[in-house]
Short mmCIF file of C-alpha atoms in Angstrom, two decimals:
data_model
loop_
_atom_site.label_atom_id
_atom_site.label_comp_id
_atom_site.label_asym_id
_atom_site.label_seq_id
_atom_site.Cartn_x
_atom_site.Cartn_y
_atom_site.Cartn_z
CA UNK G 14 -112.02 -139.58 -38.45
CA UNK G 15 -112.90 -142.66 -36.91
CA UNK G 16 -116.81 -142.02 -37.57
CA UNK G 17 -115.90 -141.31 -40.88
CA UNK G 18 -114.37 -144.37 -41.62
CA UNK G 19 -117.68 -146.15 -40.22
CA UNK G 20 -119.67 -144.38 -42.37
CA UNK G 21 -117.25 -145.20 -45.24
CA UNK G 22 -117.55 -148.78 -44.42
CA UNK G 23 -121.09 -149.22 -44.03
CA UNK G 24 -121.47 -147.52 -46.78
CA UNK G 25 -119.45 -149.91 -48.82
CA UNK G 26 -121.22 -152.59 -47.20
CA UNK G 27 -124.71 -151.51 -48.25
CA UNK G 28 -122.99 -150.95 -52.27
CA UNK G 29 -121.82 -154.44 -51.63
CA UNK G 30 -124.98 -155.92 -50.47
CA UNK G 31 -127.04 -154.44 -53.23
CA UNK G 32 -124.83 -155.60 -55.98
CA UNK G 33 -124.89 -159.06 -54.49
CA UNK G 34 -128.70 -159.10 -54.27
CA UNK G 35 -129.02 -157.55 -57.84
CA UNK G 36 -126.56 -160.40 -59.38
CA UNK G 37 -128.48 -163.31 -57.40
CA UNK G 38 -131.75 -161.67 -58.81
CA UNK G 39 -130.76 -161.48 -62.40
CA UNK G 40 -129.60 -164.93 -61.88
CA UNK G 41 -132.83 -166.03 -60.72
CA UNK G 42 -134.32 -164.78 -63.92
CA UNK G 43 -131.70 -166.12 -66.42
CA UNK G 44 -132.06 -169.44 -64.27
CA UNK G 45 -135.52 -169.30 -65.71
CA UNK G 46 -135.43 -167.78 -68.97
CA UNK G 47 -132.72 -171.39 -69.59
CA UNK G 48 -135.06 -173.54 -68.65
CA UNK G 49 -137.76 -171.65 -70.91
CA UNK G 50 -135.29 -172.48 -73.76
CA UNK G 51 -134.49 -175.98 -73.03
CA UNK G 52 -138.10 -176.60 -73.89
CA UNK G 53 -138.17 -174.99 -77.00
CA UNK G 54 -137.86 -177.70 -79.09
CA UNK G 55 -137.94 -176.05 -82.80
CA UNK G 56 -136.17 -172.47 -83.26
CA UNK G 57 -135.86 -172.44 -87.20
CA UNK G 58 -134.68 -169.34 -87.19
CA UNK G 59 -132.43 -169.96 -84.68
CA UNK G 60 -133.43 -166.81 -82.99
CA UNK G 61 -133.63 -167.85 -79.06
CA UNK G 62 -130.17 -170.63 -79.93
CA UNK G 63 -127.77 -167.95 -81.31
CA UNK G 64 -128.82 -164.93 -79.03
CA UNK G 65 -129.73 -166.13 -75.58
CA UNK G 66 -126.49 -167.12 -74.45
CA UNK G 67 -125.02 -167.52 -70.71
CA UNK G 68 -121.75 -165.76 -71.70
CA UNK G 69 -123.70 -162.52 -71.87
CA UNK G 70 -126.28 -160.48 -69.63
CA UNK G 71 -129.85 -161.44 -69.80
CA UNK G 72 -130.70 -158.24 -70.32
CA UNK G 73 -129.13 -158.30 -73.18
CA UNK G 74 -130.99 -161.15 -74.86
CA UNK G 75 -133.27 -161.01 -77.91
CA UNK G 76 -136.16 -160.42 -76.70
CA UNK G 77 -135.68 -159.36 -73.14
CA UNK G 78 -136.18 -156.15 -71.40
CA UNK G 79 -134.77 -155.09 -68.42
CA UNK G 80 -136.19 -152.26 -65.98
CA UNK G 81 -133.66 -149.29 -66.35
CA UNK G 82 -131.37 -150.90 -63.43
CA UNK G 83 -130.54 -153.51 -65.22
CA UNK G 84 -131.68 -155.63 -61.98
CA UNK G 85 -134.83 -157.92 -63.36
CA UNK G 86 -136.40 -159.06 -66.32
CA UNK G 87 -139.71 -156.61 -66.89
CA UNK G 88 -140.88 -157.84 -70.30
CA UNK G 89 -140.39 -161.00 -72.98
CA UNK G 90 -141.47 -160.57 -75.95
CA UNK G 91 -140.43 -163.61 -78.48
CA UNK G 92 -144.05 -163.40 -80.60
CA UNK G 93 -143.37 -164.71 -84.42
CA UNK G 94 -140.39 -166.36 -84.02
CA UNK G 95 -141.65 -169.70 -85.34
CA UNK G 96 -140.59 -171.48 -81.91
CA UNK G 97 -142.12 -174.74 -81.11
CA UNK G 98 -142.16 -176.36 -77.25
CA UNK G 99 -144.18 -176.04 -73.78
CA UNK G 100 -144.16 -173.63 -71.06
CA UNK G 101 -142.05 -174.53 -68.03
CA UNK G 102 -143.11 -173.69 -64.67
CA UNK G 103 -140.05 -172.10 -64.30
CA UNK G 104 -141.47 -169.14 -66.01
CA UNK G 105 -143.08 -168.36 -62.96
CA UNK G 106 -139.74 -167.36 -61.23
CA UNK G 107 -139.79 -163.67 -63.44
CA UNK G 108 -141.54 -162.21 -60.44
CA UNK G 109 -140.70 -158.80 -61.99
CA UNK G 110 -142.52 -159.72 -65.09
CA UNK G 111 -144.95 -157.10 -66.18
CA UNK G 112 -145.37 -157.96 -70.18
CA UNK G 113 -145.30 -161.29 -71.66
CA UNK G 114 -145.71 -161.69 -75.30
CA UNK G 115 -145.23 -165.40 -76.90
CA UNK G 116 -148.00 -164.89 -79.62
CA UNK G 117 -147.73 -166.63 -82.93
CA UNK G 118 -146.04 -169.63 -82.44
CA UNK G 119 -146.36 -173.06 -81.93
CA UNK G 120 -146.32 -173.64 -78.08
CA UNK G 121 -148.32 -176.62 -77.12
CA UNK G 122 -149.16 -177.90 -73.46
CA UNK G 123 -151.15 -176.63 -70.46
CA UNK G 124 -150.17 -172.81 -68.73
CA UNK G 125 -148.03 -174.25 -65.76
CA UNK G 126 -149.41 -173.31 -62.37
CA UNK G 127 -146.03 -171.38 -61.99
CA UNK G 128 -147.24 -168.70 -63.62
CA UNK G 129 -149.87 -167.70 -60.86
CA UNK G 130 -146.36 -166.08 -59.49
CA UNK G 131 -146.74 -163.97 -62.29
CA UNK G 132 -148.20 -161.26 -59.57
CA UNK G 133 -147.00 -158.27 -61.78
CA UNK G 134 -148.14 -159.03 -65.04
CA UNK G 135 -150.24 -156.46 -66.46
CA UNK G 136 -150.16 -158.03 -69.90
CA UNK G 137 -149.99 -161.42 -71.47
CA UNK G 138 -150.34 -162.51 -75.29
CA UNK G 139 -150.61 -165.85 -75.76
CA UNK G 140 -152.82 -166.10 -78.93
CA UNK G 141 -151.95 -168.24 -82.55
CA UNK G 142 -150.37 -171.02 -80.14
CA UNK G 143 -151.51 -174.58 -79.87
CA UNK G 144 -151.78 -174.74 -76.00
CA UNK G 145 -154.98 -176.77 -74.88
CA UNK G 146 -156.53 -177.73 -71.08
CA UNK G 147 -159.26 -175.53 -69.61
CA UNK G 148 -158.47 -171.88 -68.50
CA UNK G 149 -156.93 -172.62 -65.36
CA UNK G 150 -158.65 -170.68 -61.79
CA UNK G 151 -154.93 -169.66 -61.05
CA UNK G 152 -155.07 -166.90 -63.74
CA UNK G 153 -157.60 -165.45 -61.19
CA UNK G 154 -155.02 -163.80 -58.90
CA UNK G 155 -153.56 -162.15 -61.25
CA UNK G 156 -155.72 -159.18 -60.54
CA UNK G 157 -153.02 -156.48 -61.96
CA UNK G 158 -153.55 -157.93 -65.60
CA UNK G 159 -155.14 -155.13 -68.32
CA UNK G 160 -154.63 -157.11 -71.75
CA UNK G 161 -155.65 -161.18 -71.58
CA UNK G 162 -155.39 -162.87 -74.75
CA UNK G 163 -155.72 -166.65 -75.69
CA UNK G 164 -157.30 -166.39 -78.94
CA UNK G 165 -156.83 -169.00 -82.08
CA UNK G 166 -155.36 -171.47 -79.28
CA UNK G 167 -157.41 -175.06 -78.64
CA UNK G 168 -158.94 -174.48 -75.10
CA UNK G 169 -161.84 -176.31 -74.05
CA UNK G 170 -164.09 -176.49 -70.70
CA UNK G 171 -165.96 -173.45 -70.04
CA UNK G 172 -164.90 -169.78 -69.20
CA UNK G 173 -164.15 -169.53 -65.66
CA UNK G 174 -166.47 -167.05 -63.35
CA UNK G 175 -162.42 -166.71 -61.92
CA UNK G 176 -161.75 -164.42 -64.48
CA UNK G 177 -163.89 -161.63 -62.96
CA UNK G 178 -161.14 -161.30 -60.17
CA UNK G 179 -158.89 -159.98 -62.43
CA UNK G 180 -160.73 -156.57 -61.94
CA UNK G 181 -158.44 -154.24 -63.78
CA UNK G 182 -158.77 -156.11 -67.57
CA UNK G 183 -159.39 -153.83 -69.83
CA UNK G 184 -159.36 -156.24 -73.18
CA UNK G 185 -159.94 -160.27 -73.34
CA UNK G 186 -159.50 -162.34 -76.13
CA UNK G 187 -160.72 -165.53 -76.10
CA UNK G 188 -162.27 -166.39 -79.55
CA UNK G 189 -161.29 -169.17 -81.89
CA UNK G 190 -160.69 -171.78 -79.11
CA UNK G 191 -163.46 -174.34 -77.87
CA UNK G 192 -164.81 -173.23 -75.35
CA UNK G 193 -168.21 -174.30 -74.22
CA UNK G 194 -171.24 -173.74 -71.84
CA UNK G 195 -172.61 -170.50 -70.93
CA UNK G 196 -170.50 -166.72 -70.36
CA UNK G 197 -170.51 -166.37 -66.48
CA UNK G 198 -172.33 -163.38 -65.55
CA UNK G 199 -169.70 -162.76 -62.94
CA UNK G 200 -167.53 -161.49 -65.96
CA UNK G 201 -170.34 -158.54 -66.03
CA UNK G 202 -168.26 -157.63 -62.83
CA UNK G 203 -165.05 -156.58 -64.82
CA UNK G 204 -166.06 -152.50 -64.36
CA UNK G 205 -162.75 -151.38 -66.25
CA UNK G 206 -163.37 -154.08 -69.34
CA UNK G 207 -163.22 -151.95 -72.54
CA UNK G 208 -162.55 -155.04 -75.54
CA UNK G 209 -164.03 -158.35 -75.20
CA UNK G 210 -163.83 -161.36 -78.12
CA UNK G 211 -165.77 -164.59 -77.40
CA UNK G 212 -166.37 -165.38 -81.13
CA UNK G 213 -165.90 -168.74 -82.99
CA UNK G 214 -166.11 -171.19 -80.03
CA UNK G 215 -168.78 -173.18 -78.53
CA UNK G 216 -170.93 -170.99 -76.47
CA UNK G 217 -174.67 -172.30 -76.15
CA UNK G 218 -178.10 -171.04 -74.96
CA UNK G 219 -179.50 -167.78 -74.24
CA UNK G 220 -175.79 -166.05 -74.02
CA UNK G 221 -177.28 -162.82 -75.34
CA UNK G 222 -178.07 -161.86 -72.21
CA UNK G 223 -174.81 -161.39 -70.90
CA UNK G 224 -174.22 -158.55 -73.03
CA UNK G 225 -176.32 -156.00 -70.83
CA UNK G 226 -174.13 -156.77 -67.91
CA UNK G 227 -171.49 -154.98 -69.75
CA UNK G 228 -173.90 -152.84 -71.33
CA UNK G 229 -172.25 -149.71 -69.79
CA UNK G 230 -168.78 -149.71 -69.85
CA UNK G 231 -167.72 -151.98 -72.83
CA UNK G 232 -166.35 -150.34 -76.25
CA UNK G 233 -165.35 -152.50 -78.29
CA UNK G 234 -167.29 -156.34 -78.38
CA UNK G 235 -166.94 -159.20 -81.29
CA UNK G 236 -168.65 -162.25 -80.37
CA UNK G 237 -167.08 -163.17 -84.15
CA UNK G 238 -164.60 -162.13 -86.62
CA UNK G 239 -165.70 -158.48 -85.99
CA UNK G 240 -163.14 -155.55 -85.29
CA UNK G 241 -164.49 -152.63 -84.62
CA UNK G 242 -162.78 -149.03 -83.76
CA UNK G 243 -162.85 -147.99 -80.08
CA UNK G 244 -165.20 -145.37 -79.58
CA UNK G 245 -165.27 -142.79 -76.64
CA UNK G 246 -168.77 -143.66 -74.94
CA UNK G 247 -171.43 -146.38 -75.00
CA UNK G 248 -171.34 -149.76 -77.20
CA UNK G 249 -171.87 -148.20 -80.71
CA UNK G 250 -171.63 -151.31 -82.72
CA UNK G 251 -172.38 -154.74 -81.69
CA UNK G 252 -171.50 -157.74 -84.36
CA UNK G 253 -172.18 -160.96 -83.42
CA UNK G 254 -172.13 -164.49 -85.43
CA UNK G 255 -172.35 -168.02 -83.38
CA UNK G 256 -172.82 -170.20 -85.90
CA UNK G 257 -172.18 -172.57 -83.93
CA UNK G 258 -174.22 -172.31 -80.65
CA UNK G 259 -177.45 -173.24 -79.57
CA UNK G 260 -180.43 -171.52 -80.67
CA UNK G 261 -181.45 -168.84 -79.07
CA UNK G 262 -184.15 -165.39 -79.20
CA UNK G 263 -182.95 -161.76 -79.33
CA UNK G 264 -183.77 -160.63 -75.78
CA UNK G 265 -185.62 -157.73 -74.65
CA UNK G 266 -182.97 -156.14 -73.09
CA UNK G 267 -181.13 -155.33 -75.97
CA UNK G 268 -183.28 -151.64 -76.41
CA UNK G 269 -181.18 -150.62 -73.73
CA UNK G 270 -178.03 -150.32 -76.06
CA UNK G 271 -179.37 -146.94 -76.73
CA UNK G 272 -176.03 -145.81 -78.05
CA UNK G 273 -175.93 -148.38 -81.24
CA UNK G 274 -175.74 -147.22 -84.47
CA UNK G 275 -174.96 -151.00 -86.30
CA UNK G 276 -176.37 -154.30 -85.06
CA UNK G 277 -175.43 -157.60 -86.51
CA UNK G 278 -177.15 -160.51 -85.93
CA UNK G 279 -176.69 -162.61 -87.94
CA UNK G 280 -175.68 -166.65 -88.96
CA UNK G 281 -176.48 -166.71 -85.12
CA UNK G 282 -179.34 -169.52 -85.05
CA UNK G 283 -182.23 -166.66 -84.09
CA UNK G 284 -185.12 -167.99 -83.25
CA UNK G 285 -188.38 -166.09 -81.65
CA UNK G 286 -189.70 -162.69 -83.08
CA UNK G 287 -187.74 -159.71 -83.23
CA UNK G 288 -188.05 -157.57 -80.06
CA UNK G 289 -190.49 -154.10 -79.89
CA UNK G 290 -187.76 -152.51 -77.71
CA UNK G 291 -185.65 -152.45 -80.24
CA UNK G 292 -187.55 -149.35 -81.46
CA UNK G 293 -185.65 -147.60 -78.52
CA UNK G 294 -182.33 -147.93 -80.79
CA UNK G 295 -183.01 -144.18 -82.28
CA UNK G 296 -179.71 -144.15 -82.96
CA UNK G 297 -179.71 -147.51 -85.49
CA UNK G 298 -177.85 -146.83 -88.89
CA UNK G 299 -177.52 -150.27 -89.96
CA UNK G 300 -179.62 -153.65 -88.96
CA UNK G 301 -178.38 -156.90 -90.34
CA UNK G 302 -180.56 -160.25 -88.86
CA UNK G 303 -179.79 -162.85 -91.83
CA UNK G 304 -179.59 -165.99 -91.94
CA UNK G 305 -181.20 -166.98 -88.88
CA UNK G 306 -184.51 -168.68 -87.94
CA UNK G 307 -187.00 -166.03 -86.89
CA UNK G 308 -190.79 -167.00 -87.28
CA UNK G 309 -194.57 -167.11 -85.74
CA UNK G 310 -196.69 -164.49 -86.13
CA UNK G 311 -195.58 -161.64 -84.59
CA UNK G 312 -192.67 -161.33 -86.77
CA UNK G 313 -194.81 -158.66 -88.90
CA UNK G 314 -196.10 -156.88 -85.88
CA UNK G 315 -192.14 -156.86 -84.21
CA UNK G 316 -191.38 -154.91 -86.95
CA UNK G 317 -192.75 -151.33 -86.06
CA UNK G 318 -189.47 -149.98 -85.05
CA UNK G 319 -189.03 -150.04 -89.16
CA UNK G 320 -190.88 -146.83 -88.49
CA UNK G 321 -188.14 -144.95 -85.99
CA UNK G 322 -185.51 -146.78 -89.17
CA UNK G 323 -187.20 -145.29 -91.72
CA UNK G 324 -187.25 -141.61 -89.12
CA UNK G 325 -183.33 -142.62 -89.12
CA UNK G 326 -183.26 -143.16 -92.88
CA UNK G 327 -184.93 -139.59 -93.50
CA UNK G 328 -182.82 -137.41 -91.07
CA UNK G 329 -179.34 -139.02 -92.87
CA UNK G 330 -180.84 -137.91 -96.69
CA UNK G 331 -181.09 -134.87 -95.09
CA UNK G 332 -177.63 -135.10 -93.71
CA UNK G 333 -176.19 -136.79 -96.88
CA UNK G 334 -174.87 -139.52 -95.21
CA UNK G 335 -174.30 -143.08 -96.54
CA UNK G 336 -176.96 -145.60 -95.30
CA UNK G 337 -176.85 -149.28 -94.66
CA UNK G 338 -180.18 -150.77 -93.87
CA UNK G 339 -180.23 -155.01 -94.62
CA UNK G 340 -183.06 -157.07 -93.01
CA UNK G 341 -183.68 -160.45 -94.16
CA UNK G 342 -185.99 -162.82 -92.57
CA UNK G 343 -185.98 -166.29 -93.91
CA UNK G 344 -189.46 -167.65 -92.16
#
């Protein structure tokens, strides 16, 4: 009887104890997720001032998901809610935190460094914000992140070789920003990356050449305003347009995309003669290089792979397929 009554009581204790350390744990996170609010300083809607309030549960705030114990915060998602403010470090302290979503509004400020506690985040949306400072190297160790995206935001500095630590991303987003400088090759190093956007920034120089670093294992890649679908297999499209950037020559290595069937190339400040290897693109359905700067000589004799298009060109009649052929060289 008397062992029983041990059991009984340690028992109890252990109930006890885990309650306790559940309650100071949810309090940790609503802790947090207050000081997130206090600087938000424009909720039109009113969405985060009427709903996250201390009188209830945080897991029961707008917003807010909690894993199925009801124990820590696991995701916050307050994208299009018109908010306006900074990030607090405090953010940091949702150690649980495995999806944060706070795309499309008007956050301004640097990340905080707080957020490098952030260890379980496998996804974070921060696009259509206002946030500015270079990508910090903290974002580095977050090496369980899948889905990074910063797009339409006003970074600057250049895209951190720190990135490539982050070994399980599987899409970046990082277009419409101003971001400058060359693409690390160390970003070649992301194995599982299957979506990557660098489009509408400042890139300059021979960037081109980063693209057959990822050559084998990306799917989907807009260096512009391009979406395409995600394909099972090798890059089938590639679209890019850098306006913007410094001049540079299609390289060589680009008839090792053997997979493409449409290549865009254009408004990208071409310069140089088009590549022979890019005869080795049997698969090529469409070719657009205009509006670029492409001269010398051997722009005519570049052009013999317009013999394997017009092969391409023949098979599809046959096939009765739609074709899309433009070329235009303005010399």
């Amino acid at each position: 009887m008397d062992r029983a009554c041990n059991y009984f009581s340690v028992g109890t204790l252990l109930t006890t104890s885990l309650v306790v350390m559940a309650a100071a744990n949810l309090i940790t996170d609503k802790s947090a997720l207050v000081a997130f609010k206090n600087h938000i300083v424009s909720d039109p809607h009113l969405i985060v001032a009427k709903n996250w309030s201390i009188s209830f549960s945080v897991c029961d705030w707008i917003g807010v998901t909690c894993d199925s114990s009801r124990q820590r915060v696991v995701a916050l998602n307050i994208s299009n809610m018109g908010l306006t403010g900074t990030i607090p470090p405090q953010l940091g302290n949702l150690s649980f935190l495995v999806s944060l979503d706070m795309s499309s509004n008007s956050f301004h400020g640097h990340l905080p460094e707080g957020m490098s506690r952030l260890r379980r985040l496998s996804f974070m949306a921060l696009s259509n914000n206002n946030l500015t400072g270079e990508i910090p190297s903290w974002l580095g160790v977050l090496d369980r992140l899948q889905y990074l995206s910063l797009r339409n935001n006003s970074f600057v500095g250049q895209i951190l070789s720190g990135l490539s630590n982050c070994s399980g991303l599987k899409s970046l987003h990082l277009s419409y920003n101003q971001f400058n400088g060359y693409i690390p090759k160390a970003v070649g190093n992301l194995k599982m990356l299957e979506e990557l956007h660098l489009g509408d920034n400042n890139l300059k120089g021979y960037f081109l050449v980063f693209l057959f670093f990822i050559q084998f294992h990306i799917y989907i890649l807009s260096l512009s305003m391009d979406t395409y679908q995600k394909e099972v297999g090798y890059l089938k499209m590639l679209g890019i347009n850098n306006s913007r950037g410094g001049g540079s020559s299609i390289p060589e290595e680009i008839g090792n995309l053997q997979s493409l069937r449409a290549l865009s190339i254009e408004n990208s400040n071409l310069n140089g003669s088009i590549p022979r290897e890019i005869g080795n693109l049997t698969m090529l359905e469409e070719v657009d290089f205009s509006f670029n700067y492409i001269t010398g000589n051997k722009v005519v004799r570049s052009f013999s792979f317009l013999l394997v298009l017009l092969t391409i060109v023949s098979r599809l009649v046959r096939q009765k397929k739609k074709i899309y052929i433009y070329i235009y060289i303005y010399i």
